Each structure stands twice: as C-alpha cells, then as structure tokens.
Amino acid sequence: MADTIYKETRKKHDLTRDDVCDKASLMDNPIQPERLERIENGKFPITPDEVMLLAEIYGEPTLCNHYCSKECPIGEKYVPEVKVKDLAQIVLEMLSSLNSMKKSQERLIEITADGMIDDDEIKDFVFIQKELERISITVETLQLWVEQMLADKKINIEKYNQIKGE
C-alpha cells in the first residue's frame, strides 16, 4: 500500500510520529502515536479536526484541500482539488478567465434575462458556467497560495491580518 498524503507530508518535514504528537500536545490538541500511525497507513479515517491540526503542525494548508476534495463525501462532490501554483501562473489564469468572462457578460445577460434557459441557450450557458468555475478555482488557488506563504512566513501575518481586518 502506498503512503498516504499524511505520512508523506510528515516524512517530508523529517518528523517522527512522536515529534508530531509532542507538537500536538503543546497545542492542547493531543493525538496518540498509535492513532497517527493508523491514519498514516490508511487503517483509520482521519477527522477534519485532525487534518487541520496536521496542516498547522506541518505548515501545509494543502492538506485541508486534499481532505475536503478527496476524503470528505460532501467535499468530493462540491470542493475542487486545488493545485499549488506560483503567483505568476495564478494571476495569468485569473486574467485569462476574467477576459473570457468580459466577452461573455452580455451573452449571460441575454440568456438569463427571462429567468429561463432555453434549449438554444444551453450551449452558451454551459460554456459561461465553466468559465465561472475556472474563476472560482483560480480564486481558491490564490487563497491556498496566500495560506502557504503565511505558513512559510513569507508574508507578514500580523500586517496581513491587520489589513484584512482580522
């Protein structure tokens, strides 16, 4: 059996299970080494709280997206998997999608003005819907990038939260 993402991530950070459990205890959120081993070996399902804990310990917010998009029954249906990309690629994808939507804006108004989507409008509507989904995924990718930069201390978290209003 292949290693789970949780085991791979722990190994990537050169931590033992005991190291992880010690860090979790210091955060007043203990996890037993035996439970972590079962989770890492796919013998025990991980809980959302445990995913958040491991994501914080490892500084890997991608674990949360992985869990939601791949392991949570609701998330599998509604949460897209987000791949980590560099900022330039994210911005270019965002601008491309926004430019495409700018061209489709009038058509969307025409299609939806009557509150119905007629058979001859479905093709254009589905195209526009896919563009909106691309924008949504790009926004999620940007958010994940920001969370990773904050975790890596490449963005001043105090200044970021102050400006963001948190």
PDB file of C-alpha atoms in Angstrom:
ATOM      1  CA  MET A   1       0.000   0.000   0.000  1.00  0.00           C
ATOM      2  CA  ALA A   2       1.294   3.451  -0.919  1.00  0.00           C
ATOM      3  CA  ASP A   3       1.922   6.010   1.788  1.00  0.00           C
ATOM      4  CA  THR A   4      -0.950   8.374   2.483  1.00  0.00           C
ATOM      5  CA  ILE A   5      -0.500  12.099   1.981  1.00  0.00           C
ATOM      6  CA  TYR A   6      -0.356  12.444   5.771  1.00  0.00           C
ATOM      7  CA  LYS A   7       2.604  10.081   6.075  1.00  0.00           C
ATOM      8  CA  GLU A   8       4.351  11.595   3.041  1.00  0.00           C
ATOM      9  CA  THR A   9       3.959  15.082   4.493  1.00  0.00           C
ATOM     10  CA  ARG A  10       5.323  14.056   7.897  1.00  0.00           C
ATOM     11  CA  LYS A  11       8.325  12.420   6.246  1.00  0.00           C
ATOM     12  CA  LYS A  12       8.860  15.489   4.033  1.00  0.00           C
ATOM     13  CA  HIS A  13       9.268  17.541   7.212  1.00  0.00           C
ATOM     14  CA  ASP A  14      11.633  14.973   8.779  1.00  0.00           C
ATOM     15  CA  LEU A  15       9.378  14.428  11.780  1.00  0.00           C
ATOM     16  CA  THR A  16       8.719  11.245  13.681  1.00  0.00           C
ATOM     17  CA  ARG A  17       5.228  10.364  14.844  1.00  0.00           C
ATOM     18  CA  ASP A  18       6.352  11.158  18.381  1.00  0.00           C
ATOM     19  CA  ASP A  19       7.531  14.607  17.209  1.00  0.00           C
ATOM     20  CA  VAL A  20       4.102  15.285  15.710  1.00  0.00           C
ATOM     21  CA  CYS A  21       2.315  14.060  18.833  1.00  0.00           C
ATOM     22  CA  ASP A  22       4.536  16.244  21.031  1.00  0.00           C
ATOM     23  CA  LYS A  23       3.752  19.312  18.911  1.00  0.00           C
ATOM     24  CA  ALA A  24       0.041  18.478  19.014  1.00  0.00           C
ATOM     25  CA  SER A  25       0.166  18.215  22.813  1.00  0.00           C
ATOM     26  CA  LEU A  26       1.862  21.615  23.039  1.00  0.00           C
ATOM     27  CA  MET A  27      -1.077  22.989  21.052  1.00  0.00           C
ATOM     28  CA  ASP A  28      -3.505  21.460  23.591  1.00  0.00           C
ATOM     29  CA  ASN A  29      -4.754  19.109  20.897  1.00  0.00           C
ATOM     30  CA  PRO A  30      -3.190  15.731  21.696  1.00  0.00           C
ATOM     31  CA  ILE A  31      -3.115  12.814  19.293  1.00  0.00           C
ATOM     32  CA  GLN A  32      -1.727   9.400  20.177  1.00  0.00           C
ATOM     33  CA  PRO A  33       1.158   7.965  18.105  1.00  0.00           C
ATOM     34  CA  GLU A  34      -0.814   4.753  17.540  1.00  0.00           C
ATOM     35  CA  ARG A  35      -3.749   6.683  16.104  1.00  0.00           C
ATOM     36  CA  LEU A  36      -1.448   8.735  13.879  1.00  0.00           C
ATOM     37  CA  GLU A  37       0.157   5.516  12.627  1.00  0.00           C
ATOM     38  CA  ARG A  38      -3.255   4.043  11.750  1.00  0.00           C
ATOM     39  CA  ILE A  39      -4.257   7.258   9.976  1.00  0.00           C
ATOM     40  CA  GLU A  40      -0.993   7.356   8.036  1.00  0.00           C
ATOM     41  CA  ASN A  41      -1.371   3.732   6.994  1.00  0.00           C
ATOM     42  CA  GLY A  42      -4.969   4.199   5.880  1.00  0.00           C
ATOM     43  CA  LYS A  43      -6.368   1.910   8.577  1.00  0.00           C
ATOM     44  CA  PHE A  44      -8.289   4.630  10.391  1.00  0.00           C
ATOM     45  CA  PRO A  45     -10.179   7.570   8.889  1.00  0.00           C
ATOM     46  CA  ILE A  46      -8.830  10.970   9.804  1.00  0.00           C
ATOM     47  CA  THR A  47     -11.210  13.569  11.248  1.00  0.00           C
ATOM     48  CA  PRO A  48     -11.461  17.147   9.949  1.00  0.00           C
ATOM     49  CA  ASP A  49     -10.026  18.426  13.246  1.00  0.00           C
ATOM     50  CA  GLU A  50      -7.024  16.126  12.871  1.00  0.00           C
ATOM     51  CA  VAL A  51      -6.466  17.312   9.304  1.00  0.00           C
ATOM     52  CA  MET A  52      -6.473  20.926  10.475  1.00  0.00           C
ATOM     53  CA  LEU A  53      -4.082  20.043  13.293  1.00  0.00           C
ATOM     54  CA  LEU A  54      -1.627  18.268  10.978  1.00  0.00           C
ATOM     55  CA  ALA A  55      -1.882  21.076   8.415  1.00  0.00           C
ATOM     56  CA  GLU A  56      -0.916  23.560  11.120  1.00  0.00           C
ATOM     57  CA  ILE A  57       1.901  21.419  12.545  1.00  0.00           C
ATOM     58  CA  TYR A  58       3.410  20.814   9.098  1.00  0.00           C
ATOM     59  CA  GLY A  59       2.644  24.290   7.751  1.00  0.00           C
ATOM     60  CA  GLU A  60       0.837  22.601   4.850  1.00  0.00           C
ATOM     61  CA  PRO A  61      -2.608  24.114   4.203  1.00  0.00           C
ATOM     62  CA  THR A  62      -2.866  21.891   1.123  1.00  0.00           C
ATOM     63  CA  LEU A  63      -3.763  19.006   3.449  1.00  0.00           C
ATOM     64  CA  CYS A  64      -7.116  20.672   4.148  1.00  0.00           C
ATOM     65  CA  ASN A  65      -7.966  20.974   0.460  1.00  0.00           C
ATOM     66  CA  HIS A  66      -6.859  17.388  -0.125  1.00  0.00           C
ATOM     67  CA  TYR A  67      -9.114  16.138   2.653  1.00  0.00           C
ATOM     68  CA  CYS A  68     -12.119  18.159   1.523  1.00  0.00           C
ATOM     69  CA  SER A  69     -11.790  17.299  -2.167  1.00  0.00           C
ATOM     70  CA  LYS A  70     -10.720  13.652  -1.815  1.00  0.00           C
ATOM     71  CA  GLU A  71     -11.877  12.226   1.524  1.00  0.00           C
ATOM     72  CA  CYS A  72     -14.991  14.104   2.658  1.00  0.00           C
ATOM     73  CA  PRO A  73     -18.204  12.832   0.996  1.00  0.00           C
ATOM     74  CA  ILE A  74     -19.677  16.332   0.719  1.00  0.00           C
ATOM     75  CA  GLY A  75     -16.395  17.893  -0.370  1.00  0.00           C
ATOM     76  CA  GLU A  76     -15.830  15.222  -3.016  1.00  0.00           C
ATOM     77  CA  LYS A  77     -18.989  16.495  -4.671  1.00  0.00           C
ATOM     78  CA  TYR A  78     -18.596  20.244  -4.135  1.00  0.00           C
ATOM     79  CA  VAL A  79     -14.941  21.116  -3.436  1.00  0.00           C
ATOM     80  CA  PRO A  80     -12.490  21.101  -6.341  1.00  0.00           C
ATOM     81  CA  GLU A  81      -8.949  19.900  -5.819  1.00  0.00           C
ATOM     82  CA  VAL A  82      -6.629  22.895  -5.865  1.00  0.00           C
ATOM     83  CA  LYS A  83      -3.071  22.509  -7.080  1.00  0.00           C
ATOM     84  CA  VAL A  84      -0.357  24.750  -5.680  1.00  0.00           C
ATOM     85  CA  LYS A  85       0.976  27.067  -8.385  1.00  0.00           C
ATOM     86  CA  ASP A  86       3.273  30.047  -8.449  1.00  0.00           C
ATOM     87  CA  LEU A  87       1.785  33.509  -8.207  1.00  0.00           C
ATOM     88  CA  ALA A  88       2.520  34.480 -11.825  1.00  0.00           C
ATOM     89  CA  GLN A  89       0.661  31.438 -13.148  1.00  0.00           C
ATOM     90  CA  ILE A  90      -2.301  32.103 -10.845  1.00  0.00           C
ATOM     91  CA  VAL A  91      -2.540  35.730 -11.975  1.00  0.00           C
ATOM     92  CA  LEU A  92      -2.301  34.821 -15.675  1.00  0.00           C
ATOM     93  CA  GLU A  93      -5.040  32.205 -15.300  1.00  0.00           C
ATOM     94  CA  MET A  94      -7.198  34.706 -13.430  1.00  0.00           C
ATOM     95  CA  LEU A  95      -6.749  37.395 -16.089  1.00  0.00           C
ATOM     96  CA  SER A  96      -7.449  34.906 -18.872  1.00  0.00           C
ATOM     97  CA  SER A  97     -10.677  33.786 -17.207  1.00  0.00           C
ATOM     98  CA  LEU A  98     -11.767  37.343 -16.449  1.00  0.00           C
ATOM     99  CA  ASN A  99     -11.118  38.414 -20.046  1.00  0.00           C
ATOM    100  CA  SER A 100     -13.138  35.473 -21.304  1.00  0.00           C
ATOM    101  CA  MET A 101     -15.992  36.406 -18.978  1.00  0.00           C
ATOM    102  CA  LYS A 102     -15.867  40.031 -20.091  1.00  0.00           C
ATOM    103  CA  LYS A 103     -16.636  38.800 -23.606  1.00  0.00           C
ATOM    104  CA  SER A 104     -19.421  36.535 -22.311  1.00  0.00           C
ATOM    105  CA  GLN A 105     -21.037  39.079 -19.989  1.00  0.00           C
ATOM    106  CA  GLU A 106     -23.590  40.373 -22.498  1.00  0.00           C
ATOM    107  CA  ARG A 107     -24.484  36.860 -23.607  1.00  0.00           C
ATOM    108  CA  LEU A 108     -25.071  35.828 -19.984  1.00  0.00           C
ATOM    109  CA  ILE A 109     -27.444  38.771 -19.549  1.00  0.00           C
ATOM    110  CA  GLU A 110     -29.319  37.776 -22.725  1.00  0.00           C
ATOM    111  CA  ILE A 111     -29.601  34.153 -21.597  1.00  0.00           C
ATOM    112  CA  THR A 112     -30.754  34.851 -18.059  1.00  0.00           C
ATOM    113  CA  ALA A 113     -32.890  37.980 -18.528  1.00  0.00           C
ATOM    114  CA  ASP A 114     -36.113  35.991 -18.833  1.00  0.00           C
ATOM    115  CA  GLY A 115     -35.275  33.749 -15.861  1.00  0.00           C
ATOM    116  CA  MET A 116     -35.135  30.650 -18.061  1.00  0.00           C
ATOM    117  CA  ILE A 117     -32.537  28.892 -20.147  1.00  0.00           C
ATOM    118  CA  ASP A 118     -33.974  27.833 -23.487  1.00  0.00           C
ATOM    119  CA  ASP A 119     -32.656  24.859 -25.452  1.00  0.00           C
ATOM    120  CA  ASP A 120     -30.817  27.103 -27.913  1.00  0.00           C
ATOM    121  CA  GLU A 121     -29.109  28.905 -24.990  1.00  0.00           C
ATOM    122  CA  ILE A 122     -27.842  25.848 -23.092  1.00  0.00           C
ATOM    123  CA  LYS A 123     -24.567  25.503 -25.013  1.00  0.00           C
ATOM    124  CA  ASP A 124     -23.539  29.116 -24.345  1.00  0.00           C
ATOM    125  CA  PHE A 125     -24.766  28.932 -20.755  1.00  0.00           C
ATOM    126  CA  VAL A 126     -22.702  25.800 -20.023  1.00  0.00           C
ATOM    127  CA  PHE A 127     -19.629  27.464 -21.544  1.00  0.00           C
ATOM    128  CA  ILE A 128     -20.121  30.518 -19.321  1.00  0.00           C
ATOM    129  CA  GLN A 129     -20.744  28.317 -16.290  1.00  0.00           C
ATOM    130  CA  LYS A 130     -17.441  26.501 -16.919  1.00  0.00           C
ATOM    131  CA  GLU A 131     -15.632  29.842 -17.157  1.00  0.00           C
ATOM    132  CA  LEU A 132     -17.129  30.894 -13.825  1.00  0.00           C
ATOM    133  CA  GLU A 133     -15.978  27.592 -12.302  1.00  0.00           C
ATOM    134  CA  ARG A 134     -12.462  28.268 -13.623  1.00  0.00           C
ATOM    135  CA  ILE A 135     -12.518  31.685 -11.958  1.00  0.00           C
ATOM    136  CA  SER A 136     -13.686  30.101  -8.711  1.00  0.00           C
ATOM    137  CA  ILE A 137     -10.891  27.517  -8.787  1.00  0.00           C
ATOM    138  CA  THR A 138      -8.348  30.235  -9.565  1.00  0.00           C
ATOM    139  CA  VAL A 139      -9.570  32.245  -6.569  1.00  0.00           C
ATOM    140  CA  GLU A 140      -9.223  29.120  -4.386  1.00  0.00           C
ATOM    141  CA  THR A 141      -5.721  28.574  -5.789  1.00  0.00           C
ATOM    142  CA  LEU A 142      -4.772  32.142  -4.896  1.00  0.00           C
ATOM    143  CA  GLN A 143      -6.170  31.683  -1.386  1.00  0.00           C
ATOM    144  CA  LEU A 144      -4.178  28.464  -0.951  1.00  0.00           C
ATOM    145  CA  TRP A 145      -1.049  30.250  -2.204  1.00  0.00           C
ATOM    146  CA  VAL A 146      -1.579  33.018   0.369  1.00  0.00           C
ATOM    147  CA  GLU A 147      -2.130  30.481   3.170  1.00  0.00           C
ATOM    148  CA  GLN A 148       1.078  28.676   2.184  1.00  0.00           C
ATOM    149  CA  MET A 149       3.036  31.957   2.092  1.00  0.00           C
ATOM    150  CA  LEU A 150       1.670  32.844   5.533  1.00  0.00           C
ATOM    151  CA  ALA A 151       2.600  29.378   6.854  1.00  0.00           C
ATOM    152  CA  ASP A 152       6.095  29.738   5.362  1.00  0.00           C
ATOM    153  CA  LYS A 153       6.369  33.221   6.925  1.00  0.00           C
ATOM    154  CA  LYS A 154       6.915  34.798   3.502  1.00  0.00           C
ATOM    155  CA  ILE A 155       4.058  37.208   4.161  1.00  0.00           C
ATOM    156  CA  ASN A 156       3.911  39.215   7.398  1.00  0.00           C
ATOM    157  CA  ILE A 157       0.915  37.550   9.072  1.00  0.00           C
ATOM    158  CA  GLU A 158       0.279  40.366  11.574  1.00  0.00           C
ATOM    159  CA  LYS A 159       0.254  43.026   8.864  1.00  0.00           C
ATOM    160  CA  TYR A 160      -1.835  40.784   6.584  1.00  0.00           C
ATOM    161  CA  ASN A 161      -4.463  40.132   9.281  1.00  0.00           C
ATOM    162  CA  GLN A 162      -4.479  43.803  10.328  1.00  0.00           C
ATOM    163  CA  ILE A 163      -5.200  44.958   6.784  1.00  0.00           C
ATOM    164  CA  LYS A 164      -7.660  42.125   6.207  1.00  0.00           C
ATOM    165  CA  GLY A 165      -9.471  43.132   9.393  1.00  0.00           C
ATOM    166  CA  GLU A 166      -8.994  40.008  11.495  1.00  0.00           C
TER     167      GLU A 166
END
